Amino acid sequence: MSDHSSRRLIMGMLSSLAMLLILGLGVELLLRQYSLRQHELEQQRLLAHAYEVRAVLLAELNATLHLATGLASYIPAKQGRIDEAELQPWLRGLFEQGRHIRNIGLAPGNRIDFLYPLAGNESALGLYYPDIDAQWPAIQRVIASRKPHLVGPLSLLQGGQGLIYRVPVYLNDQSYWGLISTVIDFDQLAAEVESIARKRGIAVTITPAGQTTIPAKQDALDLSVSLAGAQWQLQATPLNPAKKTFTGLRMLGWGLAFTVAGLIGFALHTQQRRANLLLALNQSQRDFLQAFELAPQGMVLMTAEGGLLVVNQAFCRLLQLPPEQLLHRPLHSFCPPAEHEALSAHVSAIRPGHNNSWFLTLVDAQHLQIPVECSAAILGSLGGADEVRILHVQDMRERLRLQRLQSEFTASVSHELRTPLTAIAGALGLINGGVLGEVPHAMQQLLQIAHANSLRLQALIDDLLDMEKLMAGKIRVELRDQWLWPLLEEAVAHNQPYADQYQVLLHLVGPPCSVRVAVDEQRLAQVLANLLSNAAKFSPPGARVSLLVEEHADQVRVSVQDQGAGIDDDFKARIFSKFSQADASDSRQKGGTGLGLAISKELLERMHGRIGFDSVKGQGSTFWFELPLHATSTQRANL
Ligand code: ADP
């Protein structure tokens, strides 16, 4: 991975992480808000229930206190004289109505003289308040205030806890009569209030105000209760406080944060990659266009129909025309009319992976014809155009000039060599033949080698000249309708002496065929000589080379079959090329130039035939050529 892309990856990861943290923070803030809101709602609910409980407490107490207050108005009405018989049923009535009254005591002159019910409270009868040091100062303040006063909860002599409601009674002449003291069963009242509170899902504790005996609890709510001078604190707490961990919500929130951060990170990464790709693409397009523009050869972008879309400087120079006179015109408008059809065929045959090359003539602004070689490929879509073709146009003038020079040089050198070589070979032949007298024994071998080599040199020069003439189109092939069989017989007869050198027998496989072909007799003999001499050359001594004829529907096939070593697979593709030999040492060992098959191919094509071979290494070769059957031979065959 390059430095640039790894930095980009780290940046992407960091931004995703930052995104995750921001989203996570958002989730936590939302959870906090939600938790506060929940807490607020719970507090509101708790407050509402605490108010309800306080209202119950006050209602219960008020009802009881009113009863006691009603009794206080009875005494002045009786001018302070109390008739016990009259009082008893009334006290009973009060006691029964006031559900939490434990006892009611009347203390004229601050001494408890009447007590209802007496049973269980006997110890309080006759109690003189000034004697109770703990209570007397408070009682004195009640008397002085002339107002009823509630105190407690206090531990009662009779056991348990109670509230004491003291009502100072003054007679109509404003003289102090005494106290009415109502003891309220605090334990019972508190139990009832607590049970009501429990039904509402809260727990309550009642303590006198100022006595901070209740430890401050979390989620607890304190309400003050004041009645008839008494001050309490009512603390309410939820019985089952909700656990506020929000684990599910938190997990969901963080899960969403992860997903969103991941998605955003992925989207950013993809966008970044796309932007980089686009940048790279633009850069590579610019590079391509620059290379295209500055290429030393002509370059053209064209449509599938051959319309010119873009041309480079070299192409403009080649045709000596400015780009505006070239663009949007078909390529064939710069070719001679005779080539239009071929050009269209080539353009429409352009396929990916094919060898899309052809020769073409272009005409420049001065009407000069320029031979070019075109190579094309499909580029795909470009700048809105579909299936764009790119064409490489190579000016062939220099190459053709060099080829011509080379041919002319080879031809003239060969020509110059041929005459003296013919003379040398002739002279050596005469000497070796003994025409000029007997050759001294010591010179015989050297002279024979010299003669053989001069003949090989002659053959090479003949082949070279033939090849050059063929290439230059200077060899004239005169086709003449004739019988094929005699030509084959003649070829076998002429080449047997050569085959004898290799102890090979040439054999024309009968029966004679009655086939006529249109051929140049001499040139066909040259082809047969090449195939038969090759077969003999590459066969082992004592082998046989067969010459066969097969007639097909409209052509005849002539095959030369040998029992030689066969042809290597990797040489097969080059065998018809000029100067190609399977083994370079062949030319020294067996003679030959590597031109024979190339010349045979050219000659056969001029005679409208074709050449080929079948060979398996180690199992011999069969070289064959096919020629079209002449009409008359078909007629004859039908007779
Ligand atoms: P040359 O003059 O060297 O024979 P050719 O063009 O006739 O040139 O043949 C080219 C090469 O093809 C030979 O050098 C040889 O390697 C191979 N060749 C041709 N004919 C045969 C054959 N019948 N058997 C094996 N190899 C052959």
XYZ file of C-alpha atoms and ligand atoms in Angstrom:
666
model
C 0.000 0.000 0.000
C 1.389 3.429 -0.922
C 2.069 6.130 1.703
C -0.658 8.252 0.232
C -3.359 5.590 0.411
C -2.382 4.460 3.938
C -2.558 8.112 5.100
C -5.962 8.327 3.466
C -7.070 5.157 5.273
C -5.900 6.487 8.648
C -7.674 9.808 8.024
C -10.854 7.941 7.101
C -10.645 5.840 10.274
C -9.999 8.904 12.422
C -12.956 10.782 10.962
C -15.176 7.715 11.516
C -13.938 7.534 15.121
C -14.615 11.252 15.638
C -18.062 10.759 14.156
C -18.665 7.842 16.514
C -17.587 9.899 19.528
C -19.828 12.818 18.561
C -22.793 10.525 17.998
C -22.029 8.638 21.243
C -21.891 11.940 23.126
C -25.252 12.818 21.595
C -26.642 9.464 22.744
C -25.355 10.031 26.290
C -26.805 13.566 26.389
C -30.174 12.309 25.190
C -30.104 9.529 27.792
C -29.282 12.064 30.480
C -32.141 14.310 29.376
C -34.442 11.330 29.335
C -33.284 10.220 32.781
C -33.803 13.736 34.216
C -37.250 13.865 32.720
C -38.085 10.456 34.190
C -36.783 11.573 37.589
C -38.825 14.746 37.367
C -41.956 12.744 36.552
C -41.299 10.428 39.488
C -40.773 13.343 41.817
C -44.025 14.886 40.604
C -45.818 11.617 41.191
C -44.214 11.294 44.620
C -45.171 14.857 45.484
C -48.762 14.299 44.415
C -49.017 11.165 46.559
C -47.288 12.853 49.500
C -49.827 15.702 49.310
C -52.614 13.176 49.266
C -51.193 11.410 52.343
C -50.706 14.735 54.146
C -54.308 15.670 53.314
C -55.503 12.343 54.816
C -53.405 12.942 57.947
C -54.742 16.465 58.369
C -58.309 15.369 57.700
C -58.087 12.617 60.288
C -56.577 14.951 62.908
C -58.876 17.865 62.151
C -61.947 15.715 62.582
C -60.680 14.601 65.984
C -59.619 18.089 67.083
C -62.979 19.601 66.125
C -64.685 17.173 68.427
C -62.433 18.242 71.306
C -62.903 21.932 70.468
C -66.699 21.400 70.536
C -66.355 20.064 74.107
C -64.487 23.228 75.122
C -67.555 25.356 74.363
C -69.695 23.153 76.657
C -67.877 24.226 79.850
C -68.422 28.028 79.681
C -72.024 27.263 78.795
C -72.256 25.428 82.159
C -70.347 28.288 83.968
C -67.609 25.818 84.713
C -69.829 23.431 86.655
C -69.502 19.968 85.348
C -72.186 17.379 85.823
C -70.449 14.057 85.496
C -73.658 12.181 84.650
C -74.387 14.581 81.844
C -70.765 14.572 80.664
C -70.285 10.823 80.554
C -72.534 10.037 77.529
C -71.216 13.027 75.662
C -67.611 11.990 76.233
C -68.521 8.489 75.090
C -70.066 9.943 71.963
C -66.945 11.984 71.307
C -64.720 9.002 71.949
C -66.665 6.843 69.543
C -66.709 9.457 66.793
C -63.042 10.383 67.077
C -61.488 7.239 65.701
C -57.988 7.918 67.002
C -58.878 9.378 70.423
C -57.267 7.365 73.138
C -58.732 9.338 75.999
C -60.218 12.665 76.845
C -59.352 14.316 80.085
C -60.848 17.392 81.769
C -58.563 19.214 84.192
C -60.306 22.040 86.001
C -57.681 24.062 87.804
C -55.026 22.061 85.900
C -55.835 18.775 87.658
C -57.280 15.866 85.718
C -60.610 15.142 87.359
C -62.528 13.481 84.536
C -61.128 10.875 82.239
C -62.827 8.918 79.518
C -62.400 6.050 79.241
C -61.081 5.440 82.625
C -60.153 1.834 82.060
C -56.477 1.621 81.216
C -55.913 5.333 82.001
C -56.358 5.268 85.746
C -52.780 6.338 86.335
C -53.517 9.712 84.777
C -56.469 10.489 87.025
C -55.719 13.210 89.558
C -52.585 14.271 87.675
C -51.698 17.863 88.422
C -49.981 19.567 85.515
C -47.767 21.980 87.414
C -46.231 18.855 88.944
C -45.048 17.574 85.555
C -41.874 19.531 85.071
C -41.342 18.338 81.547
C -44.772 19.487 80.355
C -45.730 22.365 82.585
C -43.802 25.190 80.823
C -45.404 24.206 77.495
C -48.819 23.953 79.181
C -48.331 27.371 80.695
C -47.642 28.796 77.193
C -50.887 27.162 75.951
C -52.842 28.669 78.801
C -51.323 32.071 78.186
C -52.011 31.919 74.453
C -55.684 31.046 75.182
C -55.543 28.873 72.037
C -55.777 25.109 71.649
C -52.436 23.488 71.047
C -51.330 20.139 69.719
C -48.052 18.505 70.805
C -46.386 15.183 70.220
C -45.756 12.553 69.475
C -44.844 11.861 73.068
C -44.296 8.649 74.981
C -47.390 8.099 77.076
C -47.468 6.904 80.635
C -50.007 4.310 79.493
C -47.544 3.108 76.867
C -47.230 3.862 73.177
C -46.982 7.217 71.502
C -49.592 9.889 71.448
C -50.427 13.396 70.403
C -51.919 15.631 73.026
C -54.402 18.291 72.075
C -54.770 20.787 74.876
C -57.602 23.268 74.816
C -57.426 26.038 77.497
C -60.911 26.796 78.674
C -61.892 30.296 79.803
C -65.258 31.087 81.244
C -67.484 33.858 79.994
C -66.043 36.256 82.580
C -62.638 35.553 81.024
C -61.473 33.669 84.109
C -59.362 30.609 83.449
C -61.231 27.363 84.141
C -58.757 24.650 83.257
C -57.649 22.383 80.408
C -59.297 19.805 78.171
C -56.704 17.365 77.071
C -57.353 14.891 74.268
C -54.798 12.157 73.729
C -54.671 10.883 70.204
C -53.244 7.451 69.504
C -50.337 8.422 67.308
C -49.244 4.837 66.577
C -52.688 3.971 65.238
C -52.925 7.190 63.220
C -49.431 6.760 61.811
C -50.167 3.091 60.912
C -53.313 4.140 59.051
C -51.531 6.906 57.198
C -48.658 4.590 56.331
C -51.028 1.964 54.987
C -52.727 4.595 52.772
C -49.301 5.744 51.593
C -48.225 2.166 50.823
C -51.284 1.756 48.618
C -49.968 4.702 46.617
C -46.505 3.173 46.343
C -44.753 5.404 48.801
C -43.389 5.142 52.334
C -43.881 7.967 54.831
C -42.303 8.933 58.131
C -43.670 11.649 60.402
C -41.336 13.427 62.813
C -41.632 16.663 64.747
C -40.075 19.533 62.807
C -36.624 20.521 63.916
C -35.800 17.011 65.123
C -33.705 15.842 62.202
C -33.981 12.229 63.102
C -34.881 11.222 59.557
C -31.744 10.654 57.561
C -31.835 12.415 54.160
C -32.620 9.806 51.565
C -32.079 9.970 47.844
C -35.340 10.599 46.009
C -37.025 11.479 49.362
C -39.436 14.341 49.567
C -40.079 16.400 52.712
C -43.415 18.102 53.372
C -44.165 20.166 56.420
C -47.382 19.531 58.284
C -48.644 22.157 60.693
C -51.764 21.953 62.707
C -52.860 23.718 65.815
C -49.364 24.986 66.558
C -47.737 21.608 65.990
C -45.043 21.327 63.271
C -44.097 18.008 61.720
C -42.094 16.865 58.852
C -43.561 14.239 56.568
C -40.909 12.455 54.568
C -42.104 10.482 51.544
C -39.988 8.040 49.570
C -40.947 5.818 46.635
C -41.363 2.216 47.751
C -39.790 0.748 44.571
C -37.529 3.349 43.072
C -37.095 2.634 39.313
C -33.639 1.518 38.356
C -32.417 4.033 35.840
C -29.586 2.338 34.049
C -31.201 2.512 30.603
C -28.932 -0.345 29.481
C -31.230 -1.321 26.607
C -31.634 2.258 25.413
C -27.908 2.894 25.775
C -27.047 -0.207 23.783
C -29.551 0.753 21.099
C -28.204 4.322 20.971
C -24.567 3.211 20.753
C -25.499 0.560 18.228
C -27.127 3.245 16.085
C -24.123 5.508 16.593
C -21.817 2.689 15.442
C -23.967 1.972 12.416
C -24.331 5.615 11.425
C -20.610 6.328 11.986
C -19.750 3.200 10.004
C -22.098 4.168 7.177
C -20.849 7.748 7.099
C -17.246 6.519 7.204
C -17.953 4.086 4.380
C -19.744 6.757 2.333
C -16.862 9.186 2.893
C -14.335 6.513 1.981
C -16.238 5.599 -1.183
C -16.603 9.234 -2.142
C -12.923 9.846 -1.518
C -11.980 6.821 -3.572
C -14.273 7.893 -6.381
C -12.779 11.379 -6.305
C -9.258 9.937 -6.387
C -10.156 7.582 -9.199
C -11.693 10.455 -11.116
C -8.556 12.477 -10.531
C -6.367 9.611 -11.673
C -8.647 9.048 -14.642
C -8.484 12.701 -15.629
C -4.727 12.606 -15.254
C -4.405 9.445 -17.319
C -6.753 10.901 -19.940
C -4.559 14.007 -20.082
C -1.450 11.815 -20.352
C -3.074 9.755 -23.052
C -4.136 12.826 -25.049
C -0.678 14.334 -24.702
C 1.010 11.123 -25.860
C -1.571 10.884 -28.631
C -0.979 14.477 -29.737
C 2.812 14.269 -29.671
C 3.201 10.736 -31.099
C 5.663 10.744 -34.027
C 3.276 8.557 -36.069
C -0.120 9.584 -37.327
C -2.843 8.843 -34.751
C -6.571 9.118 -35.280
C -9.638 8.553 -33.120
C -12.601 7.671 -35.266
C -16.168 6.400 -35.054
C -17.228 2.865 -35.907
C -18.073 4.163 -39.390
C -14.651 5.731 -39.912
C -15.592 9.379 -39.154
C -12.546 11.301 -37.844
C -13.064 12.530 -34.258
C -9.554 13.542 -33.196
C -6.329 13.666 -35.213
C -2.808 14.301 -33.980
C -0.121 16.623 -35.312
C 1.744 13.856 -37.166
C -1.420 12.876 -39.071
C -2.006 16.526 -40.039
C 1.637 16.781 -41.200
C 1.266 13.556 -43.215
C -1.703 14.918 -45.171
C -0.460 18.520 -45.008
C -3.884 19.641 -43.847
C -4.962 21.550 -40.693
C -7.124 19.619 -38.195
C -10.285 21.586 -39.028
C -10.150 20.250 -42.602
C -9.854 16.696 -41.337
C -12.244 16.469 -38.410
C -15.761 15.092 -38.854
C -14.920 13.827 -42.330
C -14.791 10.123 -43.180
C -11.300 8.635 -43.462
C -12.041 7.310 -46.952
C -12.397 10.874 -48.262
C -8.565 11.008 -48.029
C -8.072 7.800 -50.060
C -8.234 7.116 -53.814
C -11.789 6.011 -54.763
C -10.520 2.535 -55.726
C -9.698 1.826 -52.085
C -12.960 3.078 -50.518
C -14.647 -0.301 -50.467
C -11.647 -2.138 -49.014
C -11.196 0.547 -46.353
C -14.866 0.301 -45.242
C -14.492 -3.479 -45.029
C -11.358 -3.138 -42.896
C -12.940 -0.543 -40.578
C -16.085 -2.555 -40.012
C -14.021 -5.718 -39.403
C -12.071 -4.204 -36.493
C -12.479 -6.593 -33.569
C -10.900 -6.632 -30.124
C -7.959 -9.046 -29.971
C -7.671 -9.378 -33.773
C -4.808 -8.355 -35.975
C -6.476 -5.235 -37.348
C -3.737 -4.104 -39.732
C -3.945 -3.258 -43.399
C -2.202 -1.247 -46.086
C -3.804 1.878 -47.463
C -3.051 4.756 -49.754
C -3.753 8.273 -48.523
C -3.850 11.363 -50.712
C -2.353 14.538 -49.278
C -3.202 18.206 -49.929
C -0.815 18.186 -52.948
C -2.645 15.118 -54.392
C 0.399 12.994 -53.674
C -0.308 9.338 -52.879
C 1.174 8.129 -49.614
C 1.347 4.387 -48.892
C 0.604 3.784 -45.194
C 0.124 0.840 -42.869
C -2.856 1.183 -40.530
C -3.300 -0.639 -37.223
C -6.563 -0.219 -35.343
C -8.019 -1.062 -31.963
C -11.349 -0.466 -30.223
C -11.086 2.021 -27.361
C -14.639 1.874 -26.064
C -16.562 5.027 -25.270
C -14.741 8.348 -25.076
C -16.051 11.881 -24.645
C -19.644 10.848 -25.297
C -18.883 8.832 -28.458
C -19.429 5.072 -28.317
C -17.141 2.382 -29.697
C -14.321 4.737 -30.583
C -11.538 3.281 -32.726
C -7.944 4.335 -32.425
C -5.948 4.172 -35.629
C -2.194 4.180 -35.912
C -1.061 5.363 -39.342
C 2.520 4.523 -40.330
C 4.051 6.279 -43.328
C 5.519 3.464 -45.493
C 7.417 5.603 -47.992
C 10.806 5.341 -46.320
C 10.421 1.640 -45.573
C 9.387 0.907 -49.171
C 12.289 2.984 -50.482
C 14.737 0.992 -48.371
C 13.167 -2.300 -49.460
C 13.417 -1.223 -53.061
C 17.070 -0.267 -52.600
C 17.766 -3.607 -50.924
C 16.048 -5.527 -53.729
C 17.838 -3.566 -56.398
C 21.147 -4.162 -54.655
C 20.504 -7.914 -54.287
C 19.328 -8.131 -57.883
C 22.292 -6.252 -59.298
C 24.836 -8.148 -57.159
C 23.225 -11.460 -58.108
C 23.219 -10.466 -61.757
C 26.834 -9.418 -61.622
C 27.773 -12.718 -59.957
C 25.692 -14.940 -62.163
C 27.651 -14.517 -65.451
C 31.161 -15.134 -64.045
C 29.766 -17.914 -61.857
C 28.186 -19.635 -64.865
C 31.532 -19.403 -66.606
C 33.400 -20.768 -63.574
C 30.912 -23.608 -63.026
C 30.957 -24.424 -66.768
C 34.744 -24.427 -66.884
C 35.018 -26.576 -63.784
C 32.447 -28.949 -65.241
C 34.442 -29.265 -68.441
C 37.693 -29.845 -66.513
C 36.112 -32.416 -64.253
C 34.508 -34.080 -67.301
C 37.999 -34.572 -68.749
C 37.216 -32.545 -71.852
C 40.503 -30.702 -71.430
C 42.501 -33.851 -70.820
C 42.904 -36.123 -67.899
C 42.882 -34.349 -64.535
C 45.897 -35.175 -62.379
C 44.795 -37.373 -59.517
C 46.034 -34.918 -56.855
C 43.757 -32.159 -58.239
C 40.640 -34.226 -58.844
C 39.070 -33.939 -55.369
C 39.685 -30.200 -55.052
C 38.278 -29.492 -58.474
C 35.153 -31.570 -57.730
C 34.565 -29.644 -54.490
C 35.060 -26.364 -56.330
C 32.578 -27.463 -58.987
C 29.957 -28.570 -56.433
C 30.279 -25.304 -54.532
C 30.022 -23.193 -57.636
C 26.820 -25.085 -58.496
C 25.443 -24.408 -54.999
C 26.344 -20.764 -55.357
C 24.584 -20.703 -58.700
C 21.448 -22.248 -57.154
C 21.542 -19.672 -54.356
C 21.814 -16.815 -56.803
C 19.029 -18.282 -58.941
C 16.810 -18.498 -55.863
C 17.695 -14.960 -54.795
C 16.942 -13.587 -58.223
C 13.694 -15.545 -58.413
C 12.631 -14.258 -55.015
C 13.438 -10.659 -55.903
C 11.605 -10.958 -59.167
C 8.606 -12.460 -57.438
C 8.555 -9.692 -54.856
C 8.920 -7.039 -57.506
C 6.217 -8.721 -59.549
C 8.674 -9.239 -62.380
C 8.264 -13.000 -62.762
C 5.852 -13.787 -65.512
C 3.735 -16.846 -64.901
C 2.075 -17.995 -68.089
C -0.759 -20.370 -67.366
C -1.403 -23.007 -69.971
C -4.042 -25.709 -69.839
C -2.253 -29.103 -69.919
C -2.230 -32.694 -68.628
C -0.837 -32.982 -65.137
C 0.447 -36.593 -65.191
C 3.233 -36.092 -67.768
C 4.517 -33.125 -65.740
C 4.789 -35.357 -62.668
C 6.521 -38.119 -64.596
C 9.013 -35.625 -65.936
C 9.678 -34.188 -62.437
C 10.435 -37.672 -61.040
C 12.744 -38.450 -63.917
C 14.634 -35.129 -63.609
C 15.088 -35.293 -59.845
C 15.997 -38.998 -59.496
C 19.717 -38.303 -60.179
C 19.712 -35.775 -57.346
C 17.893 -38.260 -55.063
C 20.462 -40.891 -55.966
C 23.060 -38.871 -54.047
C 21.020 -39.653 -50.922
C 20.195 -43.222 -52.028
C 16.529 -42.333 -52.131
C 14.031 -43.645 -54.661
C 11.392 -41.297 -56.072
C 8.149 -43.101 -56.857
C 5.132 -41.753 -58.743
C 2.128 -43.612 -57.386
C -0.204 -44.731 -60.181
C -2.524 -45.272 -61.871
C -2.008 -42.261 -64.120
C -4.656 -39.643 -63.650
C -6.424 -37.831 -66.418
C -6.417 -34.363 -64.980
C -5.792 -31.095 -66.741
C -4.543 -28.009 -64.956
C -3.803 -24.431 -65.987
C -0.159 -23.965 -64.958
C 3.159 -22.525 -66.022
C 4.993 -25.730 -66.919
C 8.437 -24.468 -65.952
C 7.332 -22.941 -62.690
C 5.423 -26.077 -61.691
C 8.560 -28.096 -62.448
C 10.470 -25.703 -60.153
C 7.962 -26.307 -57.354
C 8.077 -30.103 -57.823
C 11.887 -30.040 -57.942
C 11.956 -28.151 -54.649
C 9.538 -30.526 -52.903
C 11.163 -33.712 -54.289
C 14.721 -32.535 -53.545
C 13.724 -31.556 -49.979
C 12.065 -34.948 -49.452
C 15.168 -36.747 -50.730
C 17.525 -34.511 -48.749
C 15.761 -35.090 -45.450
C 15.162 -38.861 -45.902
C 17.457 -41.578 -44.581
C 19.452 -43.585 -47.150
C 17.429 -46.366 -48.785
C 14.122 -44.541 -48.136
C 11.405 -43.987 -50.663
C 9.648 -40.736 -51.595
C 6.146 -41.081 -53.037
C 4.438 -38.632 -55.353
C 0.653 -38.995 -55.203
C -2.295 -37.397 -56.950
C -5.805 -37.093 -55.483
C -8.728 -35.625 -57.320
C -11.349 -33.675 -55.415
C -14.527 -31.960 -56.546
C -12.970 -28.950 -58.173
C -9.291 -29.303 -57.412
C -6.431 -31.721 -57.510
C -3.972 -32.352 -54.716
C -0.386 -33.430 -55.419
C 1.511 -34.790 -52.378
C 5.173 -35.549 -51.823
C 5.425 -38.086 -49.012
C 8.724 -38.930 -47.334
C 9.932 -41.090 -44.459
C 12.303 -38.509 -43.066
C 12.625 -36.963 -39.614
C 9.556 -34.756 -39.928
C 9.297 -31.113 -38.945
C 9.587 -29.631 -35.464
C 6.354 -28.094 -34.132
C 8.004 -24.767 -33.303
C 9.362 -24.481 -36.849
C 6.061 -25.201 -38.601
C 4.804 -21.604 -38.460
C 7.980 -20.228 -40.124
C 8.582 -22.879 -42.746
C 7.250 -20.806 -45.685
C 9.121 -17.652 -44.678
C 12.164 -16.493 -46.596
C 15.553 -17.890 -45.502
C 14.062 -20.170 -42.878
C 15.671 -23.468 -42.117
C 14.874 -25.702 -39.173
C 18.541 -26.111 -38.416
C 21.042 -23.465 -39.544
C 23.560 -26.213 -40.159
C 21.220 -27.642 -42.855
C 22.607 -25.236 -45.432
C 26.107 -26.544 -44.829
C 25.217 -30.227 -44.468
C 22.500 -30.596 -47.074
C 22.764 -27.420 -49.125
C 19.836 -25.160 -49.771
C 19.041 -21.543 -49.042
C 15.827 -21.591 -47.080
C 14.149 -19.881 -50.046
C 12.767 -22.900 -51.902
C 9.444 -23.220 -50.067
C 8.887 -19.432 -49.996
C 9.360 -19.314 -53.782
C 7.120 -22.391 -54.260
C 4.354 -20.751 -52.237
C 4.516 -17.538 -54.266
C 4.572 -19.450 -57.553
C 1.619 -21.642 -56.604
C -0.429 -18.659 -55.525
C 0.236 -17.067 -58.911
C -1.126 -20.287 -60.428
C -4.248 -19.959 -58.223
C -3.159 -22.845 -56.046
C -2.059 -23.238 -52.463
C 0.628 -25.161 -50.636
C 0.648 -26.884 -47.258
C 2.107 -29.798 -45.318
C 1.342 -32.375 -42.667
C 4.106 -33.690 -40.509
C 4.594 -35.449 -37.209
C 8.120 -35.296 -35.806
C 9.882 -38.618 -36.417
C 7.192 -39.903 -38.792
C 8.059 -38.164 -42.041
C 6.381 -35.285 -43.835
C 3.884 -34.834 -46.588
C 4.160 -31.580 -48.536
C 1.221 -30.985 -50.826
C -0.164 -28.389 -53.193
C -3.626 -27.981 -54.616
C -4.525 -26.596 -57.994
C -7.936 -25.818 -59.422
C -9.133 -28.431 -61.903
C -9.367 -27.111 -65.426
C -12.868 -27.258 -66.935
C -11.834 -29.530 -69.766
C -10.456 -32.160 -67.419
C -13.772 -32.237 -65.626
C -15.547 -32.608 -68.967
C -13.204 -35.381 -69.941
C -13.693 -37.133 -66.676
C -17.399 -37.005 -67.210
C -17.154 -38.625 -70.638
P 16.114 -25.254 -48.396
O 16.664 -24.754 -49.648
O 16.916 -24.980 -47.172
O 15.652 -26.649 -48.514
P 13.335 -24.753 -48.240
O 12.569 -23.515 -48.177
O 13.023 -25.665 -49.370
O 14.847 -24.367 -48.172
O 13.108 -25.527 -46.901
C 13.235 -24.833 -45.709
C 13.477 -25.772 -44.548
O 12.327 -26.580 -44.329
C 14.573 -26.776 -44.752
O 15.858 -26.228 -44.513
C 14.201 -27.868 -43.774
O 14.659 -27.505 -42.507
C 12.687 -27.864 -43.805
N 12.144 -28.878 -44.728
C 11.665 -28.696 -45.985
N 11.216 -29.862 -46.498
C 11.409 -30.812 -45.542
C 11.148 -32.228 -45.470
N 10.574 -32.915 -46.483
N 11.486 -32.879 -44.333
C 12.044 -32.207 -43.299
N 12.314 -30.881 -43.302
C 12.006 -30.188 -44.419
